C-alpha positions as YAML, in Angstrom:
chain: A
units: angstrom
residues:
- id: 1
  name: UNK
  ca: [-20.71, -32.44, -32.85]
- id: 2
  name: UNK
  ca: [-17.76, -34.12, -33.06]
- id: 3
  name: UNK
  ca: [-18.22, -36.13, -36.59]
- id: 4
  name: UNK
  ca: [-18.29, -32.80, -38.62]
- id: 5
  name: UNK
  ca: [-15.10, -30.63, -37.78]
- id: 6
  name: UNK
  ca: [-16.67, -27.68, -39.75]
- id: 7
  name: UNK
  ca: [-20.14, -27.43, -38.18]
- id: 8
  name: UNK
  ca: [-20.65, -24.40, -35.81]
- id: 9
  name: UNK
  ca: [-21.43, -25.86, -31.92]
- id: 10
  name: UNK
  ca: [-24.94, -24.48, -30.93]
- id: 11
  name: UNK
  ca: [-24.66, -22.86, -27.30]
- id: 12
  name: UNK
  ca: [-27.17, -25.83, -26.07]
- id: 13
  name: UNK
  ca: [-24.39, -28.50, -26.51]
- id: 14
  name: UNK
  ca: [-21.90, -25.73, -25.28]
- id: 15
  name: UNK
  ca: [-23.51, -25.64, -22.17]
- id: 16
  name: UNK
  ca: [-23.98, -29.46, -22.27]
- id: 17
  name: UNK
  ca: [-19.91, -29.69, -22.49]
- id: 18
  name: UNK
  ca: [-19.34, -26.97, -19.88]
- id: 19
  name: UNK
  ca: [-22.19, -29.17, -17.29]
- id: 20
  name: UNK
  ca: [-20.42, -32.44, -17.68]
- id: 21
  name: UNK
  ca: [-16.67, -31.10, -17.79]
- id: 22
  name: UNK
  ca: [-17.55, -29.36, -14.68]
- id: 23
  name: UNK
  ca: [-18.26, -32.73, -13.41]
- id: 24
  name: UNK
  ca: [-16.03, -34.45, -15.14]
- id: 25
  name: UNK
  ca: [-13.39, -35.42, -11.24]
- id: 26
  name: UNK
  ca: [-16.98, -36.48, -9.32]
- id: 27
  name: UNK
  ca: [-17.44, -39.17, -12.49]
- id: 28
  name: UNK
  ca: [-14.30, -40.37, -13.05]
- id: 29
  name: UNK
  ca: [-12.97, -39.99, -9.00]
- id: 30
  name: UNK
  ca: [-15.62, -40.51, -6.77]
- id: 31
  name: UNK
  ca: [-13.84, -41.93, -4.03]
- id: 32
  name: UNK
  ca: [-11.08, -39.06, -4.35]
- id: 33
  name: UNK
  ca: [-13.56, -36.37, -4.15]
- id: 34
  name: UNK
  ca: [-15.15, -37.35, -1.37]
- id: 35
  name: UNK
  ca: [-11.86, -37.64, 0.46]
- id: 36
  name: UNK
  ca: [-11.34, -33.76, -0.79]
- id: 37
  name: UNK
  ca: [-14.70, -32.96, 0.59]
- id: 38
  name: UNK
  ca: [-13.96, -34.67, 3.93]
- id: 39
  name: UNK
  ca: [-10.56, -33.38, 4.70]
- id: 40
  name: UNK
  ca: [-11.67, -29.59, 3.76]
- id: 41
  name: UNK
  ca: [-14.90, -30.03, 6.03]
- id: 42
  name: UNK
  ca: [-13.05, -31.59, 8.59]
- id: 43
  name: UNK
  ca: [-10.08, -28.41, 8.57]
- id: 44
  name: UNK
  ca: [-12.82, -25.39, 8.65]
- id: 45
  name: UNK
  ca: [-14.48, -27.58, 11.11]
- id: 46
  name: UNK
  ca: [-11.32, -27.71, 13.48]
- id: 47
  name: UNK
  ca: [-10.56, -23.39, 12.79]
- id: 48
  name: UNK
  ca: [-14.24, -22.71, 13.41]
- id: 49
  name: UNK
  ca: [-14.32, -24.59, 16.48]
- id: 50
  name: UNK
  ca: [-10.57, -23.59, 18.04]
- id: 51
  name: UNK
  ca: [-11.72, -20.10, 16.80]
- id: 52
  name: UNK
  ca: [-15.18, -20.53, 18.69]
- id: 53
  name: UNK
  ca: [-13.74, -21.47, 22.04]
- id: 54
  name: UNK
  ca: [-11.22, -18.74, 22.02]
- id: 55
  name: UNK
  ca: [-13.23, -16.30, 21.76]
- id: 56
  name: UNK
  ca: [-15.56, -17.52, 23.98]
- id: 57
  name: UNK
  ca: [-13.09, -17.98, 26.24]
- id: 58
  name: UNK
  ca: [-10.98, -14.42, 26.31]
- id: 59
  name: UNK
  ca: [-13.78, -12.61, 27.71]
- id: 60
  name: UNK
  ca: [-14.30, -15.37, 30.74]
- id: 61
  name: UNK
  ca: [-10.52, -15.68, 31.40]
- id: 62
  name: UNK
  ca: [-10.35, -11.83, 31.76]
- id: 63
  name: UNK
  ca: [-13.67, -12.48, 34.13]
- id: 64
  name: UNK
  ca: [-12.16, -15.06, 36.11]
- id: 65
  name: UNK
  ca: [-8.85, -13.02, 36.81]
- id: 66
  name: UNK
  ca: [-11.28, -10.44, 38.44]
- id: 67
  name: UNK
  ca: [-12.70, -12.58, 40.53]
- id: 68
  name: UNK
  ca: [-12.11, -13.08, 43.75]
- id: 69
  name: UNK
  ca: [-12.99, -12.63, 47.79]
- id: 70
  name: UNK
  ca: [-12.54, -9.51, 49.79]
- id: 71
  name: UNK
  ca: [-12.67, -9.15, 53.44]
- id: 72
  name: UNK
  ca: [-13.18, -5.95, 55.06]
- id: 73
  name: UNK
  ca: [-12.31, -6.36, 58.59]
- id: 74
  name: UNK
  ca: [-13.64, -4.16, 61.16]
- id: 75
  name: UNK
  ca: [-12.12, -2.23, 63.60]
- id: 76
  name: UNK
  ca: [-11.86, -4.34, 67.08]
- id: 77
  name: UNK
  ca: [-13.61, -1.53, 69.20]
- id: 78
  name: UNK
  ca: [-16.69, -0.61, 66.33]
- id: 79
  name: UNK
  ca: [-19.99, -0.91, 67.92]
- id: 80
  name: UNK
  ca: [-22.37, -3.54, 66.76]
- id: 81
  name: UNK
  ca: [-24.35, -0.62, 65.36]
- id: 82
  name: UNK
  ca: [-21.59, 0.84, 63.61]
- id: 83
  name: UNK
  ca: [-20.38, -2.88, 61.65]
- id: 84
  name: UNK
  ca: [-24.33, -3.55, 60.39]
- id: 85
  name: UNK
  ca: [-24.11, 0.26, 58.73]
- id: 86
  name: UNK
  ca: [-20.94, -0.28, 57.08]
- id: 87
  name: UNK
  ca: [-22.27, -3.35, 56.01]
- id: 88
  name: UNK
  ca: [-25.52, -1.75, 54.55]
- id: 89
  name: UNK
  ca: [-22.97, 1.07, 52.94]
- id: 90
  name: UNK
  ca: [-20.59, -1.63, 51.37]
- id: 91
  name: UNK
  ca: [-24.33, -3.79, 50.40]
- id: 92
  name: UNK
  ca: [-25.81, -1.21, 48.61]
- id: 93
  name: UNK
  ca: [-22.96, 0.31, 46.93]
- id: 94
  name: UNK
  ca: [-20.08, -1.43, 46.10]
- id: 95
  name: UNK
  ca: [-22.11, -5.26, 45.87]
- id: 96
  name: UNK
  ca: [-24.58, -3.69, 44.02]
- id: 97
  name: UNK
  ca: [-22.26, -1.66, 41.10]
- id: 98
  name: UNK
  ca: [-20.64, -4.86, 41.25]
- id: 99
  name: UNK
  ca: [-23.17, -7.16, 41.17]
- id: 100
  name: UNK
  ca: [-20.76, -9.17, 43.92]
- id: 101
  name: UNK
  ca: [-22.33, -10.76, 46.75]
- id: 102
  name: UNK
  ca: [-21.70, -9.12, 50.47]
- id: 103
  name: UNK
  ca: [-22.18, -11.28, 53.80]
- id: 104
  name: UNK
  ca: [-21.49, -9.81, 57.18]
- id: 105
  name: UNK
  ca: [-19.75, -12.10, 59.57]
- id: 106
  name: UNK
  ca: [-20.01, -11.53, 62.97]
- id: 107
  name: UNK
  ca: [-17.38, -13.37, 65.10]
- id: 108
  name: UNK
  ca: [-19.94, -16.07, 66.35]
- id: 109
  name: UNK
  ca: [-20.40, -16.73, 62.92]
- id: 110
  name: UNK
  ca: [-16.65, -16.58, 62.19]
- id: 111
  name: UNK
  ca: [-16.16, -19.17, 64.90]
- id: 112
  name: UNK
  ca: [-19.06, -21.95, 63.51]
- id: 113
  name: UNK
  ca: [-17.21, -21.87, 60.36]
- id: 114
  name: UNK
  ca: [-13.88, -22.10, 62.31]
- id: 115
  name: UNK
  ca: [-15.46, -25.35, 64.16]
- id: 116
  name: UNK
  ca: [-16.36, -26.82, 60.93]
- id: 117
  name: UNK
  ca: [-12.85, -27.48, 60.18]
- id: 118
  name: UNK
  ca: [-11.11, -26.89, 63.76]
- id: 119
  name: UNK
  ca: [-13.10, -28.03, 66.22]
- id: 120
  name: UNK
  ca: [-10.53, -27.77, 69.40]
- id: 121
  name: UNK
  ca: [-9.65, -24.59, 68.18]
- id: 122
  name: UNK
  ca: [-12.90, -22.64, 67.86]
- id: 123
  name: UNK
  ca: [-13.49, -24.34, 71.36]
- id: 124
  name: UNK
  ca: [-10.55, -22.82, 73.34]
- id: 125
  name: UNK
  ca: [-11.02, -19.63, 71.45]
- id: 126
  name: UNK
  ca: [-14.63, -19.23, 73.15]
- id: 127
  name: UNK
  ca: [-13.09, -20.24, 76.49]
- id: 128
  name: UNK
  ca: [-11.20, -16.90, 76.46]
- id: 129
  name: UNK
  ca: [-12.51, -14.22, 78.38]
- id: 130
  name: UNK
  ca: [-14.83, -11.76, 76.18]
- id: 131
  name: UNK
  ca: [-12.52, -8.59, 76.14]
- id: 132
  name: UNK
  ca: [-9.32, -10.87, 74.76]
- id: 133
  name: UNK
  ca: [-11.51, -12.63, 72.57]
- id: 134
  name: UNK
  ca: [-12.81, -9.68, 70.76]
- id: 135
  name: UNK
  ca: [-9.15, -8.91, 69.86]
- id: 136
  name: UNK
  ca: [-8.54, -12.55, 68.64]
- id: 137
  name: UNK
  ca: [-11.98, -13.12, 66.84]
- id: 138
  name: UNK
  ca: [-12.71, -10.98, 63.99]
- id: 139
  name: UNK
  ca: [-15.81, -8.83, 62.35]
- id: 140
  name: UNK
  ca: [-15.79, -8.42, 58.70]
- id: 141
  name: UNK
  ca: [-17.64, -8.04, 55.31]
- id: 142
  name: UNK
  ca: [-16.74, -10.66, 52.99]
- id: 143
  name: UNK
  ca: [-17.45, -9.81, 49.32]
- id: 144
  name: UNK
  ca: [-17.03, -11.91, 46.57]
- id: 145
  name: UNK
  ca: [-17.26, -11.31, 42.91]
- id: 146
  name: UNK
  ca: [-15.33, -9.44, 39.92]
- id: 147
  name: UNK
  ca: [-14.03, -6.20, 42.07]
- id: 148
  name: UNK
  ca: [-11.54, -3.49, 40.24]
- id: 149
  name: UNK
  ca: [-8.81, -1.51, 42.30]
- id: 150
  name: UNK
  ca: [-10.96, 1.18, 42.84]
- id: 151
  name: UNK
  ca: [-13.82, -1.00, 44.32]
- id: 152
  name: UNK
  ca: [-11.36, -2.50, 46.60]
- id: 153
  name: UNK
  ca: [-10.10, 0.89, 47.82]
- id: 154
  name: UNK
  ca: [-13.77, 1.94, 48.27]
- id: 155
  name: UNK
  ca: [-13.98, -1.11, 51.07]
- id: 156
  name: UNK
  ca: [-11.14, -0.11, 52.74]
- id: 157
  name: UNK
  ca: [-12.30, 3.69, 52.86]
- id: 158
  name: UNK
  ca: [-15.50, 2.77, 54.70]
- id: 159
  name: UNK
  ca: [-15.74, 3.79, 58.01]
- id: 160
  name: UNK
  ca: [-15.36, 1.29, 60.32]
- id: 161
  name: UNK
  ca: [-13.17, -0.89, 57.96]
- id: 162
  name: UNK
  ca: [-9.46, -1.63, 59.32]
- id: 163
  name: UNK
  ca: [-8.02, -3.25, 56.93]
- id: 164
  name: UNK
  ca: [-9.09, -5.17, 53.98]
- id: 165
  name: UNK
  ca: [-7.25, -8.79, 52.45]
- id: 166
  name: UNK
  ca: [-8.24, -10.68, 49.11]
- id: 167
  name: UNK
  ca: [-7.84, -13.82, 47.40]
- id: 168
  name: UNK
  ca: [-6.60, -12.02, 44.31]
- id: 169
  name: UNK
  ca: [-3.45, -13.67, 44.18]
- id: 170
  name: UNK
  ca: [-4.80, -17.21, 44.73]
- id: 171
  name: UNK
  ca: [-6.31, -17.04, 40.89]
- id: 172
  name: UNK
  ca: [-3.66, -15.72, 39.26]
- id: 173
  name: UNK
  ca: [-1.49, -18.41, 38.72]
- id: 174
  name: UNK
  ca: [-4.75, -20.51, 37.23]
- id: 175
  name: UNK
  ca: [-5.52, -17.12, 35.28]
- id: 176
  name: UNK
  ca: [-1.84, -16.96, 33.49]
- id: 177
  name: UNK
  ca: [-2.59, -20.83, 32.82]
- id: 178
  name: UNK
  ca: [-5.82, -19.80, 31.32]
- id: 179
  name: UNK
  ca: [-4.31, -16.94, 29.22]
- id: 180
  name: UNK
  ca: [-1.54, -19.10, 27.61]
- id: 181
  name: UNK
  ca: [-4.08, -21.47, 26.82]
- id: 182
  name: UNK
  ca: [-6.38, -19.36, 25.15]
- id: 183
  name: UNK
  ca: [-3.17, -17.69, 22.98]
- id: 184
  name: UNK
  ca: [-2.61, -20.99, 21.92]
- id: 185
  name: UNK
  ca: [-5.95, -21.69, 20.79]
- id: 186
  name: UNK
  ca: [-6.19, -18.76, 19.03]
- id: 187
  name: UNK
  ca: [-2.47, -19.35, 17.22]
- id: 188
  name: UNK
  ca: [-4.13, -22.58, 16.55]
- id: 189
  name: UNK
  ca: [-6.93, -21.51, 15.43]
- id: 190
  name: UNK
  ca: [-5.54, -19.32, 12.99]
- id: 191
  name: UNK
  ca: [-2.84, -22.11, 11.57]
- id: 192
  name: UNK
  ca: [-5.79, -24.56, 10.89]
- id: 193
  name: UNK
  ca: [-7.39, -21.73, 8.41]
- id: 194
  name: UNK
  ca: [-4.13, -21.19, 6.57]
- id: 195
  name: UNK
  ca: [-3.76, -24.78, 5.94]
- id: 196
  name: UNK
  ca: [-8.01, -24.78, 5.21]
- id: 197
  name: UNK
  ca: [-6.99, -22.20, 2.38]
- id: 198
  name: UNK
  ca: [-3.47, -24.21, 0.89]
- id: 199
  name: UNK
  ca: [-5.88, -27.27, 1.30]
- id: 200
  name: UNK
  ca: [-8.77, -25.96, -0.96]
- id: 201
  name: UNK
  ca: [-6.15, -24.34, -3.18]
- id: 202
  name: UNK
  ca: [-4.16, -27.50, -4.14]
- id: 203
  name: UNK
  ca: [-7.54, -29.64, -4.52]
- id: 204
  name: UNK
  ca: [-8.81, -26.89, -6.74]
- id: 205
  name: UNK
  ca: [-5.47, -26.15, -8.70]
- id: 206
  name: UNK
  ca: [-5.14, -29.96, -9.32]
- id: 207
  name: UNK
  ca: [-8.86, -30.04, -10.56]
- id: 208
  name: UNK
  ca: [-8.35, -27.17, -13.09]
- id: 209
  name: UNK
  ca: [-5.09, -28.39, -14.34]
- id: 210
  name: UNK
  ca: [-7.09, -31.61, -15.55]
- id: 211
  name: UNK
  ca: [-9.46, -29.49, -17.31]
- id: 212
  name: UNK
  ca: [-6.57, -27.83, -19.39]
- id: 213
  name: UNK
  ca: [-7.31, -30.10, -22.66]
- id: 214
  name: UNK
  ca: [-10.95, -29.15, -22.62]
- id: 215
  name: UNK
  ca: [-10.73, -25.46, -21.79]
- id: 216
  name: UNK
  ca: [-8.48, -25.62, -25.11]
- id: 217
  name: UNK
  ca: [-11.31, -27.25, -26.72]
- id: 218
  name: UNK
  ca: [-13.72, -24.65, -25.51]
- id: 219
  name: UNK
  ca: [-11.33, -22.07, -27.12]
- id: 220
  name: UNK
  ca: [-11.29, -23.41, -30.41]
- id: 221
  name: UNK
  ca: [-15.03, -23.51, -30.60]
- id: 222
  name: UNK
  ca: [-14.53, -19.61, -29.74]
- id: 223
  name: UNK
  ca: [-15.38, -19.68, -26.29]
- id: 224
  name: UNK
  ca: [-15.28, -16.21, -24.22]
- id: 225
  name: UNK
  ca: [-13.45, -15.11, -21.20]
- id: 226
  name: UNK
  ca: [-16.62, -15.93, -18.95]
- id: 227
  name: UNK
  ca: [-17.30, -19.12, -20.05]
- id: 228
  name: UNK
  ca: [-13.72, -20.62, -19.74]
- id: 229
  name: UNK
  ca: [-14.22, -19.84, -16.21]
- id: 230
  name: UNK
  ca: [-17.56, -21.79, -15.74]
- id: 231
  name: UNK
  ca: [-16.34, -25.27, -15.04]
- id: 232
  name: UNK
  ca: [-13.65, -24.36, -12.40]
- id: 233
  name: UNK
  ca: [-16.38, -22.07, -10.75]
- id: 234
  name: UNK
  ca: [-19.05, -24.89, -10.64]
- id: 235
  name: UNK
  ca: [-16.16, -27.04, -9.20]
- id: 236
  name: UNK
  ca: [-15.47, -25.25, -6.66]
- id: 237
  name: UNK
  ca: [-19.28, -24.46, -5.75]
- id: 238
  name: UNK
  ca: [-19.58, -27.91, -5.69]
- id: 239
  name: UNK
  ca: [-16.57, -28.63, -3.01]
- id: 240
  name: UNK
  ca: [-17.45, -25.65, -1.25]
- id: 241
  name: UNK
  ca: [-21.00, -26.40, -0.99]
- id: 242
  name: UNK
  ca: [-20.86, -30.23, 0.04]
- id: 243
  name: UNK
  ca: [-17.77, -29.36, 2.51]
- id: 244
  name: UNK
  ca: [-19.68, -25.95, 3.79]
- id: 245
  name: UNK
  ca: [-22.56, -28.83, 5.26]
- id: 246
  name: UNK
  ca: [-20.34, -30.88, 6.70]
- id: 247
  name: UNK
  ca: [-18.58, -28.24, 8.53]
- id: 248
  name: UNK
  ca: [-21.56, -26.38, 9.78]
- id: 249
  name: UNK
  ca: [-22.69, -29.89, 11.04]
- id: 250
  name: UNK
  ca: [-19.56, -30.88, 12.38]
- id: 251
  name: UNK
  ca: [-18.82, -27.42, 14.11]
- id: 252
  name: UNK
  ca: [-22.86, -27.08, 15.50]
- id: 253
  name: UNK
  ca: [-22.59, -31.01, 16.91]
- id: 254
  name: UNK
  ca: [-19.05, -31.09, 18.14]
- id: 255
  name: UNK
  ca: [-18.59, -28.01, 19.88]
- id: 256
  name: UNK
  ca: [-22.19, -29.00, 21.73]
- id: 257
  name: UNK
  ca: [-20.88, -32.33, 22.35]
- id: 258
  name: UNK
  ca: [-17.14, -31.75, 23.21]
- id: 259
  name: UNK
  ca: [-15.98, -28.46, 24.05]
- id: 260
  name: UNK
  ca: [-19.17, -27.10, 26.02]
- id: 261
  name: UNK
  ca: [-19.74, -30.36, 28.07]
- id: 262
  name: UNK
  ca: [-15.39, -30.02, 28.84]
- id: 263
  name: UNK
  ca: [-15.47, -26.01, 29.32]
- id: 264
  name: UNK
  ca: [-18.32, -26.42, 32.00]
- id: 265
  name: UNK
  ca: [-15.95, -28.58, 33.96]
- id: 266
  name: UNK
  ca: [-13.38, -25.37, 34.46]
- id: 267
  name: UNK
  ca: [-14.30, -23.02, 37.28]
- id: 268
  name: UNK
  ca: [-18.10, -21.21, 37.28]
- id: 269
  name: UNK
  ca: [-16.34, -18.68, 35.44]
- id: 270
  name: UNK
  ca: [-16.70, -20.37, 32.46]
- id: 271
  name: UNK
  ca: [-20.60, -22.37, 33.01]
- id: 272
  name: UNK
  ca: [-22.05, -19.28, 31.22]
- id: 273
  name: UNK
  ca: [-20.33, -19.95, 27.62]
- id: 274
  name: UNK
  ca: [-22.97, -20.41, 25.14]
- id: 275
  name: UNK
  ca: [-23.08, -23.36, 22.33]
- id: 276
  name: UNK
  ca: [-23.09, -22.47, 18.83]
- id: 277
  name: UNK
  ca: [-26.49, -21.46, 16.92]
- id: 278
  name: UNK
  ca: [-27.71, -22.81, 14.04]
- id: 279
  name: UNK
  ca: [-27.35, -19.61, 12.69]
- id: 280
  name: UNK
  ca: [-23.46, -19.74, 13.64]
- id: 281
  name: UNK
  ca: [-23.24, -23.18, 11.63]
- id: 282
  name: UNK
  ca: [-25.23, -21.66, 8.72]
- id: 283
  name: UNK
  ca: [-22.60, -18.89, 8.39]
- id: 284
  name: UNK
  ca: [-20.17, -21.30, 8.58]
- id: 285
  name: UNK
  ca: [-21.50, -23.49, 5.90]
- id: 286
  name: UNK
  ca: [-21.72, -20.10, 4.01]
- id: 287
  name: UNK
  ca: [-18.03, -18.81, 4.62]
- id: 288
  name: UNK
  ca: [-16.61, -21.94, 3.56]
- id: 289
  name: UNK
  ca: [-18.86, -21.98, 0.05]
- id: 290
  name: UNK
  ca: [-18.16, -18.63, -0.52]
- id: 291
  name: UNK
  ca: [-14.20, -19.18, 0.15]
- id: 292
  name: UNK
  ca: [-14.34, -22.33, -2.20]
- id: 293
  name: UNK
  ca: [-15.71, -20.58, -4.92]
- id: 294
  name: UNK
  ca: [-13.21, -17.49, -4.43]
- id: 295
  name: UNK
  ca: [-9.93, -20.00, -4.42]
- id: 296
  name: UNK
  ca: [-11.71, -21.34, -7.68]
- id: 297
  name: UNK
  ca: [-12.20, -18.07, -9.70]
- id: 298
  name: UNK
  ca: [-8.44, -17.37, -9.01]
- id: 299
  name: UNK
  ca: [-7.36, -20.99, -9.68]
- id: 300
  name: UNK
  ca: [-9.84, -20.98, -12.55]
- id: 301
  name: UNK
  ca: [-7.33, -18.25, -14.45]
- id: 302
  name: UNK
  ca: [-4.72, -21.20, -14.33]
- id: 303
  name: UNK
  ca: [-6.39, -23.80, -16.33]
- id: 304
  name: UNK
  ca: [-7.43, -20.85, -18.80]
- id: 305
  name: UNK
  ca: [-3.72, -20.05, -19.43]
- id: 306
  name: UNK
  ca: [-2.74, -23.51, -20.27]
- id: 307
  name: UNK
  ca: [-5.49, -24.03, -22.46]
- id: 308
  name: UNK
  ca: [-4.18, -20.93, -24.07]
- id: 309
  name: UNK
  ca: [-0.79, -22.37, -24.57]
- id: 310
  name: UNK
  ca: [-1.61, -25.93, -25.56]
- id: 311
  name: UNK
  ca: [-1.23, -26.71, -29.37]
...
């Protein structure tokens, strides 16, 4: 092929030349290459998995500033009859739309729990004479889960119900904390795929520039449009497709190992987030090869208009 200048090249040994130039940086830089495959896997790796956790996280954030404890706190002179059927009402209403959890505590109960923590006091409280003690020791409906405004209002509109307290603004402070957080991930998450994409764009732009003699060579022998195109493709298959199974590995294997195992020690909120699939990983793998090859059909336009241009 090369020893006779004028004989034609048959498309066999054209396709030859287009296999080997498009391995051409694996042969001659091995060590380099892998380093390119490593540091891409390891950046879509780091965007899939900050991506992963915030949005697994923005939906139990907004859960978590929901929940909370409501007491609905009867009225001093209800009848015993009259708290267990508010009760009942605020059980098989609001708990249930809710899906909260309703307990009725009756002011022996109230005290027990007192004693737990205060023994002397839940023992001079009993000492007082039953009609004072019904005004010091309260009745009430404690209900705790994820409750809107207009659940809460629905407590305090039951009859019996005096007034009704919450623990609403105990979680917000942790809630804003969680919020900031999760912006942050997701800021982060999107800066790791911009430098993902100027990452794979430099390691494929220096690739085709060193293909710029032969895609000039290619030229002479009349090569089309298409086929200039075929070795900065196959390079960037090959970088997307080696660096697409170390990511899905690295994203299905890390997140299991580092993020779920440090999520589940955050409130019970947050117990419920599921790992990532295999299918998750797979698509992963997949979005990475198909970005790779994208970068390399635009990139691939580069080396074609040197080779144009060289002499």
């Amino acid at each position: 092929m090369r020893g006779d200048p004028g004989r034609k090249t048959t498309d066999g040994e054209c396709r030859l030349f287009l296999l080997k130039l498009s391995f051409r940086a694996w042969r001659r830089e091995p060590l380099a290459q892998f380093f390119n495959v490593a540091v891409v896997a390891f950046l879509a790796t780091a965007g899939a998995g900050a991506q992963w956790v915030y949005l697994q996280m923005k939906p139990a954030v907004r859960q978590f500033a929901g929940q909370m404890t409501a007491y609905g706190y009867f009225d001093p002179l209800a009848t015993p009859d009259k708290r267990v059927n508010a009760y009942q009402e605020i059980r098989d209403t609001i708990a249930v739309s809710t899906g909260s959890k309703a307990v009725l505590v009756e002011q022996e109960e109230f005290l027990n729990r007192l004693g737990v923590r205060f023994p002397a006091l839940a023992a001079e409280v009993r000492d007082l004479p039953p009609a004072e003690r019904d005004h010091v020791v309260p009745s009430y409906v404690e209900l705790t889960g994820v409750l809107a405004a207009s659940e809460l209002e629905r407590l305090a509109k039951t009859n019996g119900i005096l007034s009704v307290k919450t623990t609403q603004a105990r979680n917000q402070a942790a809630a804003e904390a969680f919020r900031a957080v999760n912006r942050a991930l997701g800021f982060f998450a999107v800066g790791i795929w911009i430098v993902f994409a100027t990452c794979a764009v430099q390691v494929l732009r220096v690739s085709a520039r060193q293909l710029t003699d032969a895609v000039s060579l290619l030229r002479s022998w009349g090569s089309g449009y298409c086929k200039l195109r075929i070795p900065g493709l196959i390079q960037g298959l090959t970088l997307g497709f080696t660096s697409g199974i170390l990511a899905g590995l690295g994203f299905y294997f890390g997140i299991r190992g580092v993020a779920v195992p440090v999520m589940q020690i955050l409130p019970a909120t947050f117990e419920a987030l599921l790992p990532p699939t295999v299918r998750e990983a797979s698509e992963l793998g997949l979005v990475v090869a198909c970005l790779c090859v994208g970068v390399s059909f635009l990139v691939s336009r580069e080396s074609r208009g040197l080779g144009a241009r060289t002499p």
